XYZ file of C-alpha atoms in Angstrom:
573
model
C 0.000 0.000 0.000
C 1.283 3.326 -1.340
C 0.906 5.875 1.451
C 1.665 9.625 1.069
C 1.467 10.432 4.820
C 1.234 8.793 8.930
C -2.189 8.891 8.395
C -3.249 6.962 5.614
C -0.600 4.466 6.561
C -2.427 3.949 9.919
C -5.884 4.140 8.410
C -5.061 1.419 5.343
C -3.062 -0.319 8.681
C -6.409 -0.463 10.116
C -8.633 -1.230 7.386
C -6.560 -4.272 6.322
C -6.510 -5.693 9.403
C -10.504 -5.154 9.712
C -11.881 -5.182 6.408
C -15.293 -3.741 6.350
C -15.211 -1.267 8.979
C -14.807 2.705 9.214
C -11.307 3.712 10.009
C -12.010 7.483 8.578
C -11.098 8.836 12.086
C -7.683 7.352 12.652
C -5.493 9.939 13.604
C -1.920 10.184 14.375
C -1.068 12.512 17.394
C 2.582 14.313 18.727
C 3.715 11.959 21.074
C 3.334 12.832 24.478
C 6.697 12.490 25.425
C 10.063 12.043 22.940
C 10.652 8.440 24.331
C 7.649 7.498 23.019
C 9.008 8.879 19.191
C 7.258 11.594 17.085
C 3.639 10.580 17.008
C 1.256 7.854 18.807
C -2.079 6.459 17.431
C -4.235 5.244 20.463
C -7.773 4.681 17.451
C -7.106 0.685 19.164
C -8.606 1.529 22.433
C -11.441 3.244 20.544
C -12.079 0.311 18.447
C -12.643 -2.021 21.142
C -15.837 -0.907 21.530
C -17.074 -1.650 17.691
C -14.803 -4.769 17.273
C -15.580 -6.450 20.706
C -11.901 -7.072 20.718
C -9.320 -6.291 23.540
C -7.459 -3.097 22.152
C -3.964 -4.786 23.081
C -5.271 -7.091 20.243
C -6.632 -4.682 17.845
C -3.222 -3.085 18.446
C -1.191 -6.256 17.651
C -3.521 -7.063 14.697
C -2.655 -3.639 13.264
C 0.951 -3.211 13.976
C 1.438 -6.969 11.838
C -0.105 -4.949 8.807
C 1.799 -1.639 9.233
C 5.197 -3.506 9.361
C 4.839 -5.778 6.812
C 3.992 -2.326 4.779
C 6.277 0.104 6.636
C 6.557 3.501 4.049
C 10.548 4.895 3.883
C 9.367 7.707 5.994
C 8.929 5.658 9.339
C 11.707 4.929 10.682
C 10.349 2.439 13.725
C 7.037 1.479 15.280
C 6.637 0.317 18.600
C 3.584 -1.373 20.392
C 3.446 -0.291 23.840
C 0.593 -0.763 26.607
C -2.840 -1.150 26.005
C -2.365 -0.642 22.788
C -0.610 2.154 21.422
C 1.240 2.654 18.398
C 4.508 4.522 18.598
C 5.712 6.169 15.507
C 9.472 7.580 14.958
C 9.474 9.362 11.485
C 12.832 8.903 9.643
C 15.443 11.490 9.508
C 17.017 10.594 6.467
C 14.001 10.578 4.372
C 13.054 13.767 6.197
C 16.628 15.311 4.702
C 15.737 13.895 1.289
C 12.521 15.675 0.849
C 14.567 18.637 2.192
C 16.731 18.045 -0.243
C 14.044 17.749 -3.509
C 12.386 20.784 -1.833
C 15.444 22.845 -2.049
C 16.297 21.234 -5.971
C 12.707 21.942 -7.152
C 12.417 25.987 -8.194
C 8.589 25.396 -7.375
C 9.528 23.677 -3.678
C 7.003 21.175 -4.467
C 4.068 23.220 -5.347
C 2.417 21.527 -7.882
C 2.403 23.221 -11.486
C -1.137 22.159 -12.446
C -1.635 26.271 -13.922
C 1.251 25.198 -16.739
C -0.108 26.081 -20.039
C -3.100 27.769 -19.010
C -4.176 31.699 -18.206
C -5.833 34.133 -15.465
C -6.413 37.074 -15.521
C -7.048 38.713 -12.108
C -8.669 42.188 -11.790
C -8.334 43.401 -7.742
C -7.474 46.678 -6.247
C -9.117 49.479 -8.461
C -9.015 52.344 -6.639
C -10.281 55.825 -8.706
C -7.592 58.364 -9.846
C -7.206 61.588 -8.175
C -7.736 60.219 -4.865
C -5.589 59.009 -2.203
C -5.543 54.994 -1.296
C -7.544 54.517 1.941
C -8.279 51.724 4.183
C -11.481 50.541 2.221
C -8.624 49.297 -0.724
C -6.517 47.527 1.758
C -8.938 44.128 0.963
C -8.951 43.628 -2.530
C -5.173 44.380 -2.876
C -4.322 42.070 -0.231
C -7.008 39.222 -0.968
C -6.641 40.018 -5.218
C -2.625 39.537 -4.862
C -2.616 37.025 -2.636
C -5.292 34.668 -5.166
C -2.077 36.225 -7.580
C 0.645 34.602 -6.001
C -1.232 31.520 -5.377
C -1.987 31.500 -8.948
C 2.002 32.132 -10.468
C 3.424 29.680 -7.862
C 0.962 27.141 -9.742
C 2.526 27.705 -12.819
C -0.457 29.505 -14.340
C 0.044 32.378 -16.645
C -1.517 35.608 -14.891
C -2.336 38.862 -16.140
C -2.591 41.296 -13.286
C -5.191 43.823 -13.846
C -5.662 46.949 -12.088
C -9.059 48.043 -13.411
C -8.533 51.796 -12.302
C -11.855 53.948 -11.895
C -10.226 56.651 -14.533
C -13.520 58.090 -16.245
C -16.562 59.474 -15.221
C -18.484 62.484 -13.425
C -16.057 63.191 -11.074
C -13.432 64.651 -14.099
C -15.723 67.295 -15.104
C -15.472 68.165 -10.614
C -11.486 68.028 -10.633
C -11.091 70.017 -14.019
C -13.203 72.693 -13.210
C -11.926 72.611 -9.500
C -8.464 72.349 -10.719
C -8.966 75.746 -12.831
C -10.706 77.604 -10.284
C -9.975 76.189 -6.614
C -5.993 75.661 -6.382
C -3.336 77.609 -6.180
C -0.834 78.482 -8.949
C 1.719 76.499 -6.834
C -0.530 73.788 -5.686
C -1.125 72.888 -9.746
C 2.409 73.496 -10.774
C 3.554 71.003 -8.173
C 0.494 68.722 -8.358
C -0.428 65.707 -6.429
C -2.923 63.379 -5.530
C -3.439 64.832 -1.855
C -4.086 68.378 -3.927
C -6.530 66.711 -6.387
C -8.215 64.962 -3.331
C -8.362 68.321 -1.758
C -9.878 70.230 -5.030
C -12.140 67.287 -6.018
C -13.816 67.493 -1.967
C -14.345 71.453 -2.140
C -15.379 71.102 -5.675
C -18.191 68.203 -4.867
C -19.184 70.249 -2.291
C -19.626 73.408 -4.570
C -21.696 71.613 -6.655
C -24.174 71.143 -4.105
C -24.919 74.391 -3.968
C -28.674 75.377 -4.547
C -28.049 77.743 -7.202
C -26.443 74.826 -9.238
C -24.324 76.936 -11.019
C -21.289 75.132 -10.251
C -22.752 71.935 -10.749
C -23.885 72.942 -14.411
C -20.076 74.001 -14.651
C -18.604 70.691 -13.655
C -21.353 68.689 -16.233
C -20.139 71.110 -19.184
C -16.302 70.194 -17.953
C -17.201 66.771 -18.295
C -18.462 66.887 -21.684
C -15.634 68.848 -24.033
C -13.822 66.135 -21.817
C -16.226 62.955 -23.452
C -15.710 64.719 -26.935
C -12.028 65.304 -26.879
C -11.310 68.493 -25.953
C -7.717 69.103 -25.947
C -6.876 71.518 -23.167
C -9.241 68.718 -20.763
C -8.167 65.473 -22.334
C -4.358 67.198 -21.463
C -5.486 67.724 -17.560
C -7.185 64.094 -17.617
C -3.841 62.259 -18.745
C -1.771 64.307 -16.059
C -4.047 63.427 -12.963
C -4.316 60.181 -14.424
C 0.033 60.087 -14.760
C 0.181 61.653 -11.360
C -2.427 58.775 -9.915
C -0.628 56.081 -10.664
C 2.793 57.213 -9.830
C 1.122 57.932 -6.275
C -0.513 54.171 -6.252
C 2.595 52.371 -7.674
C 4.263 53.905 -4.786
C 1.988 52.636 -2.141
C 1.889 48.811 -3.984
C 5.821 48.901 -3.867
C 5.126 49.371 0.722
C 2.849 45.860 0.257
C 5.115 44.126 -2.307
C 2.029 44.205 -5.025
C 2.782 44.619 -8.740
C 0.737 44.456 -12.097
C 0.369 44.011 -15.281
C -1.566 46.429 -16.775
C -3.267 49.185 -15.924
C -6.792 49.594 -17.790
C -9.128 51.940 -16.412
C -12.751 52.328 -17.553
C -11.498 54.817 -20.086
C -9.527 51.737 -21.850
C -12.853 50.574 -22.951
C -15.001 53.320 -23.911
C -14.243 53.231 -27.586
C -15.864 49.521 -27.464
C -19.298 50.482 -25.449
C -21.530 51.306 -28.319
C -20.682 48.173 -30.141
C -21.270 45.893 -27.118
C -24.728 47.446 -27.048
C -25.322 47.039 -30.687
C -24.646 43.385 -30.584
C -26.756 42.845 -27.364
C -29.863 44.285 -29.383
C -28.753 42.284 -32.379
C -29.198 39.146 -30.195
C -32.889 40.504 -28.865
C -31.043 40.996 -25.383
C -31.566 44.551 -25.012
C -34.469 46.068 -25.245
C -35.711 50.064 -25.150
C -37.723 51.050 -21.595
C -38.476 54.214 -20.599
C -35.763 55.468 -22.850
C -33.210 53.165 -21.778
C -31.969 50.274 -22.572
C -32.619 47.084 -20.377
C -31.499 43.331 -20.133
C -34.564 41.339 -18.466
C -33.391 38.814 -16.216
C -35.901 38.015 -14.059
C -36.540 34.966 -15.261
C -33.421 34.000 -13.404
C -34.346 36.300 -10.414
C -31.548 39.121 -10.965
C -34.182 41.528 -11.633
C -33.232 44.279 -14.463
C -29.714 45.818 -15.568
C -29.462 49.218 -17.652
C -26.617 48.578 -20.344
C -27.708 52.125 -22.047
C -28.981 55.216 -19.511
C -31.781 57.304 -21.340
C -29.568 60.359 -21.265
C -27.263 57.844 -23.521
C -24.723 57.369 -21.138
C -23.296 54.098 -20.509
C -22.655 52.455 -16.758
C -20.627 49.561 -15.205
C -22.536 46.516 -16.503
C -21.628 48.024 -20.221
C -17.973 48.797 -19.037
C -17.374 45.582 -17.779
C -18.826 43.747 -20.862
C -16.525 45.831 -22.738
C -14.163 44.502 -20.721
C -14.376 40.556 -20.654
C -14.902 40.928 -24.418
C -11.180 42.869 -24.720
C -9.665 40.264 -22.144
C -11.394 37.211 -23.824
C -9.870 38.567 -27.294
C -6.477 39.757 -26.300
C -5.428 37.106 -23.861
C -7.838 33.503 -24.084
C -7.763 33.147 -20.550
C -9.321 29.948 -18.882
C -10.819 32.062 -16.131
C -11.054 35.971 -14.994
C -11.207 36.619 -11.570
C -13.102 39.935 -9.724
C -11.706 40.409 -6.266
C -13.989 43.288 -5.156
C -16.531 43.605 -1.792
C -19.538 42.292 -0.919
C -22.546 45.151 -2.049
C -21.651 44.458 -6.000
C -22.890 40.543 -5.967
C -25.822 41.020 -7.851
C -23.580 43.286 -10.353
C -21.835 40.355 -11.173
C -24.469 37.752 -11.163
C -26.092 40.101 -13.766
C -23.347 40.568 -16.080
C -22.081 37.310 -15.956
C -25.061 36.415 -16.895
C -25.215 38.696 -20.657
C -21.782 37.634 -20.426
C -22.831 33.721 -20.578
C -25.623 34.561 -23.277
C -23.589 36.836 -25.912
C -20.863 33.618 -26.544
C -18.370 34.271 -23.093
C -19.130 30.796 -22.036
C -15.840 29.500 -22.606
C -13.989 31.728 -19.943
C -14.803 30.944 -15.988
C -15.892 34.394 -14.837
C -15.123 34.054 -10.656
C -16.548 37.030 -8.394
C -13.976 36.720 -4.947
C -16.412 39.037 -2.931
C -15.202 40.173 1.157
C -16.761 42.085 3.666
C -17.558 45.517 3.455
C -14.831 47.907 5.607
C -16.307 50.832 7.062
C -15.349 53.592 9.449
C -17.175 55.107 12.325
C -19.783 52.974 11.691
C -20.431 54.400 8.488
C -19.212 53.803 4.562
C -16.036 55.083 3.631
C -16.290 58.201 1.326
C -13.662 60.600 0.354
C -15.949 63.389 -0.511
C -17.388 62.796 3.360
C -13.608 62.946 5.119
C -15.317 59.612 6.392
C -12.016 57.699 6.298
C -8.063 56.197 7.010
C -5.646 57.094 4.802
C -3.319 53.633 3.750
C -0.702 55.849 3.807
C -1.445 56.769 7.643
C -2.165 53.084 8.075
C 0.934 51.838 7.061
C 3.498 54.232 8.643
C 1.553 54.023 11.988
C 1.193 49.834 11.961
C 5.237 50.500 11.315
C 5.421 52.273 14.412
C 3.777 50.201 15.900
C 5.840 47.193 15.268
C 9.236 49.699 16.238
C 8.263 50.501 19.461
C 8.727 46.409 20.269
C 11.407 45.377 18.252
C 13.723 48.888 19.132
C 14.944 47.234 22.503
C 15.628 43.812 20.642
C 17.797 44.502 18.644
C 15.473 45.410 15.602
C 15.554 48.092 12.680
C 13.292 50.402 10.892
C 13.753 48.184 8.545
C 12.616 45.006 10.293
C 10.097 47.172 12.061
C 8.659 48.001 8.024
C 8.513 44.299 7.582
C 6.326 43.589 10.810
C 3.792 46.544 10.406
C 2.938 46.239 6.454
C 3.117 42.465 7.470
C 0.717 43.001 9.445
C -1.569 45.213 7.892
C -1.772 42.679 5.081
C -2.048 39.487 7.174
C -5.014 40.995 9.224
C -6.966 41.384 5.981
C -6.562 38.770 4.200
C -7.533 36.378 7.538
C -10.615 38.295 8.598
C -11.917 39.574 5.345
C -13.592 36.548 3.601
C -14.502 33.007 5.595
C -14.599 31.767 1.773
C -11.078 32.689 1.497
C -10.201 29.316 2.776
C -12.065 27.699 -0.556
C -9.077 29.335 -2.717
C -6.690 26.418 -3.330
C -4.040 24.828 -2.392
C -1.510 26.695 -0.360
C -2.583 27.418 3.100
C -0.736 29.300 5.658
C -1.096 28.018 9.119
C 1.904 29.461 10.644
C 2.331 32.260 13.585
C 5.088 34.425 14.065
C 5.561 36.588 17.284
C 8.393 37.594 19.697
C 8.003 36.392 23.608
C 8.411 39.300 26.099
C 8.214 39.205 29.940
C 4.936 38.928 31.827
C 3.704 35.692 29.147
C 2.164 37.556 26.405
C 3.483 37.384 22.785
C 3.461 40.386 19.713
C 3.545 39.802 15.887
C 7.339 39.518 14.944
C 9.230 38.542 11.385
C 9.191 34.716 10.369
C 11.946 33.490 8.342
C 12.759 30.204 7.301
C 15.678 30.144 4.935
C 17.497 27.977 2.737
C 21.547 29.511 2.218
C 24.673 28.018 0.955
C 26.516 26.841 4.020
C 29.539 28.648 2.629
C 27.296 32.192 3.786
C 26.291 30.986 7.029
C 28.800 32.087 9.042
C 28.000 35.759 7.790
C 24.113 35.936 7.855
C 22.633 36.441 10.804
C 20.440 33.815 12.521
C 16.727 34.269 11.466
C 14.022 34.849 14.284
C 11.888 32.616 16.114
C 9.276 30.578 14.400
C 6.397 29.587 17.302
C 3.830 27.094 16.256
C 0.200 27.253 16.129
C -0.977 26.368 19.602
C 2.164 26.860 21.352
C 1.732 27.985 25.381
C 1.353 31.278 26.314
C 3.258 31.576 29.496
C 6.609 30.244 28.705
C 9.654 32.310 28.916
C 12.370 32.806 25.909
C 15.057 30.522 27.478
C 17.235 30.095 24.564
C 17.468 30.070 20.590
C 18.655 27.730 18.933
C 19.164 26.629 15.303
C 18.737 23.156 14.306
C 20.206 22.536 10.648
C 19.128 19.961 8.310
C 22.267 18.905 5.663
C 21.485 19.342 2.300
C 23.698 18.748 -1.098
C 26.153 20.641 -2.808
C 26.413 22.382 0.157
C 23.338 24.191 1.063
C 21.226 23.982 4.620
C 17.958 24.301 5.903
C 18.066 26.311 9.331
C 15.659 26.762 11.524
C 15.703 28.784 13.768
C 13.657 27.124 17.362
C 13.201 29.199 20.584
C 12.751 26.960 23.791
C 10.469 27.870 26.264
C 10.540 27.217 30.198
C 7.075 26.574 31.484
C 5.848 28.580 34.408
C 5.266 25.771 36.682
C 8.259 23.484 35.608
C 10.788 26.225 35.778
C 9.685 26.900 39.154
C 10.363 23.188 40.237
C 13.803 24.032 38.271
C 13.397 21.846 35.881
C 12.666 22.622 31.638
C 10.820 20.333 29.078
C 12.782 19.676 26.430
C 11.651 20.381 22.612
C 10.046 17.335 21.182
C 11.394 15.858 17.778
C 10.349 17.539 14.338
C 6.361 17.118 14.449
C 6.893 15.422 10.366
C 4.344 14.199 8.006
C 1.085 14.304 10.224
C -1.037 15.018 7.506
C 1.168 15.222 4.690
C 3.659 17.961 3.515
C 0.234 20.234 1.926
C -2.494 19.122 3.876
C -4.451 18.749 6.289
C -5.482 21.010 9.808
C -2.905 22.634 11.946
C -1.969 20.130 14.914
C -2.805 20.170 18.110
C -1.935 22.649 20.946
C 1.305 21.663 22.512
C 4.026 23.283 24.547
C 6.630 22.447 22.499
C 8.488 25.174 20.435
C 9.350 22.902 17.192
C 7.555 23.556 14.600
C 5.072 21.042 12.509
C 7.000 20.364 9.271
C 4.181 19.472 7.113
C 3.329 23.067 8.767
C 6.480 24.355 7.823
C 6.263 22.950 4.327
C 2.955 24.974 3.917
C 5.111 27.937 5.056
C 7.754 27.450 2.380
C 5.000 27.358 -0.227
C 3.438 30.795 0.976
C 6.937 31.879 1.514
C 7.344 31.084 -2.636
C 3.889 32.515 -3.185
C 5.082 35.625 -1.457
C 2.065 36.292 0.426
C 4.014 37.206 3.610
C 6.505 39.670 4.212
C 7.869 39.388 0.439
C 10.948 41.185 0.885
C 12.088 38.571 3.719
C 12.375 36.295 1.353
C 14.736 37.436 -1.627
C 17.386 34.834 -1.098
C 14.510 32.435 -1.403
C 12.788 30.098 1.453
């Protein structure tokens, strides 16, 4: 029997000694103490009950199968007491898959995305305005569904669908002219188009409407090309992205292309032509409507009655550009929550005008807001990233300055941080994107028991360098014990060929109530192959400091995705 991890060993164990019976719950658990090796499966006392059978013979039963099958990754099993199995995982095989890890450029991740294309549209945020907390989700959830995307070997076209077109132009232009300074528009920037596009908006809602009527005349020598507007509209776009690329370089996110709504507008009136060529659209009430009720997503407008198109138009513009241009096997929306039924509608025309072929995927996540109410710019009602970012960095200074760490190091823990936090809490169906999970914590102990975020690193170097780098920081498991006291760190290297190592980097820990009797626990073994290198749930609490290295091999492939810390990782994992 073939057996990729413990666990299936022990269950197909099991099953061949008992034909006929459920073994789905076998599980194989971090021994209690190292003497008793690296994991113990005690399913024969729990199986007395449905055999009938002593578990000492269940046990004995079982152990005959297991080691007249024994996989190169066990190294011995024991039978001890009632009927426990004692499992000591081999070290040598353990250093072999090291060693393939470290010889594979992918470290294992499988490259089932080889020969095929995604395209990815996530972050979007509208020109002329500053980046504020309410784009923190799509960026972080959009590039990490990115990452996870490349590291399978898929072909990905970043999008950044920037909102670069629309009522808000004729605001800024006519603000621009009449609202800033000479010096404020000969040294432009986004903060001083944020500023003239808020005390422009709130012009226009004057009763008089005279400004308003201003701004809507703006707008239009802007929609028929009006040079003088069309020159303005490329420089706040210019100036927008410069301002953006700079706050994506703080998170470690890049793109592809940049196609705002403006990309597309040359394409709108044809979409609609072929929708009413197809009997899809139809006029009402001087606009024109796709009916899909019959499929209980009510109505969507693809032409205004003033003759204006909106975003279900735009974005069929847009899957018919991508579709064309690039063939991809599936697009992907990463945006939040409130624009479901946008989707569902326009996936929908999408589906009937011949898009069938391409997987359109909407990745929705709850909706940010601050104060208890929805972010707006023209409102003030927000956080700037910006702000975010350099205070999170703070932050993270103020407890790594006294250890020894850096600005630098102090950069890596807030943005970190900032990133992590939204892409755990944002979506619960976040955990449905496949395959790389990332079950690992990182913190630094301090005095008094309780533990703060801190860098995770876990590095593979030429031995040659060693003696020059410095030793990476703490990795602490999921579930370790709160409590415990930094005794000592300690790196534990794994040989590798042609010179290279695998360090990690372990703390040890004194527990409260065992150092006060003046004794320590030792770290158990390396907790290897409970569920598999890429599988399975995070293990148990325990108080060792060691971590889980199918847990760690799930770090290495996040660690290759880039989806923490990036920058810690440029000599690879």
């Amino acid at each position: 029997m073939a057996c990729d991890s413990i666990e299936d060993w022990l269950k197909a164990g099991f099953e061949s000694a008992f034909p006929g019976n459920d073994f789905s719950g076998v599980r194989a658990l971090p021994a209690t103490d190292a003497k008793f090796g690296d994991f113990q499966c005690n399913d024969a006392l729990a199986a007395a009950k449905t055999l009938h059978m002593p578990p000492r013979k269940i046990a004995e039963a079982v152990f005959a199968r297991l080691e007249a099958d024994r996989p190169p990754f066990v190294a011995k099993l024991e039978l001890a007491g009632p009927g426990f199995l004692n499992i000591t995982v081999s070290p040598d095989w353990i250093a072999a898959r090291l060693a393939a890890l470290a010889a594979d450029p992918h470290a294992g991740v499988p490259q089932s995305g080889a020969g095929k294309r995604v395209v990815i549209d996530y972050s979007s945020p509208n020109a002329a305005k500053q980046m504020h907390i309410g784009h923190i989700r799509s960026t972080v959830i959009g590039n990490a569904i990115d990452r996870i995307y490349r590291a399978l070997g898929y072909d990905v076209v970043a999008d950044n669908h920037l909102g670069d077109w629309g009522t808000q132009f004729g605001i800024l232009i006519k603000g621009y002219r009449e609202l800033l300074t000479q010096e404020e528009r000969d040294n432009l920037t986004v903060a001083n188009l944020e500023k003239c596009y808020v005390l422009s908006a709130a012009k226009a809602k004057e009763e008089d409407g005279v400004w308003k009527e201003a701004c809507k005349a703006e707008l239009v020598k802007l929609q028929q090309g009006d040079a003088g507007n069309l020159a303005l509209w490329k420089r706040f776009i210019d100036i927008s992205i410069g301002e953006f690329d700079r706050m994506y370089a703080k998170l470690g996110v890049k793109f592809d292309t940049y196609r705002g709504e403006s990309y597309y507008n040359g394409t709108m009136p044809g979409v609609v032509a072929k929708l009413q060529e197809m009997g899809l659209a139809v006029e009402s009430e001087g606009a024109l409507i796709v009916n899909l009720e019959a499929e209980k997503l009510g109505v969507a407008i693809v032409r205004k009655s003033d003759g204006g198109y909106n975003y279900t138009t735009s974005d069929l513009a847009c899957v018919k550009s991508r579709v064309e241009e690039y063939s991809p096997e599936r697009i992907i929306y990463v945006t939040d929550a409130r624009q479901q039924l946008h989707f569902k509608q326009w996936f929908s025309i999408a589906a009937k005008m011949g898009y069938s072929g391409v997987k359109l995927v909407h990745v929705p996540f709850g909706l940010m807001s601050f104060q208890g109410k929805a972010i707006s710019t023209r409102e003030g009602n927000l956080i700037k990233l910006d702000e975010l970012l350099a205070e999170a960095k703070r932050r993270a200074y103020d407890i790594v300055k006294d250890r020894g760490g850096d600005e630098k190091l102090a950069e890596q823990i807030g943005y970190g941080a900032v990133q992590l936090g939204q892409g755990a809490r944002a979506r619960g169906q976040l955990r449905s994107v496949p395959p790389v999970r990332l079950r690992a914590r990182v913190f630094a102990p301090r005095q008094g028991g309780q533990s703060r975020p801190f860098r995770c690193r876990v590095q593979l170097f030429r031995a040659r360098r060693a003696a020059a780098r410095a030793p990476a920081p703490a990795v602490r498991p999921h579930g370790a014990a709160r409590g415990g006291e930094l005794q000592a760190v300690r790196p534990r290297r794994l040989p590798l060929p042609d010179g290279a190592a695998l360090q990690l980097v372990l703390p040890a820990f004194a527990d409260p109530q065992e150092r006060a009797g003046g004794a320590r626990r030792a770290p158990a073994p390396l907790r290897a192959l409970r569920h598999g290198p890429l599988h399975g749930p995070p293990p148990p609490r325990h108080r060792n400091a060691l971590p889980h290295l199918g847990r760690t091999f799930r770090f290495a492939a996040g660690a290759f995705c880039g989806i923490i810390f990036p920058s810690s990782f440029k000599q690879g994992v």
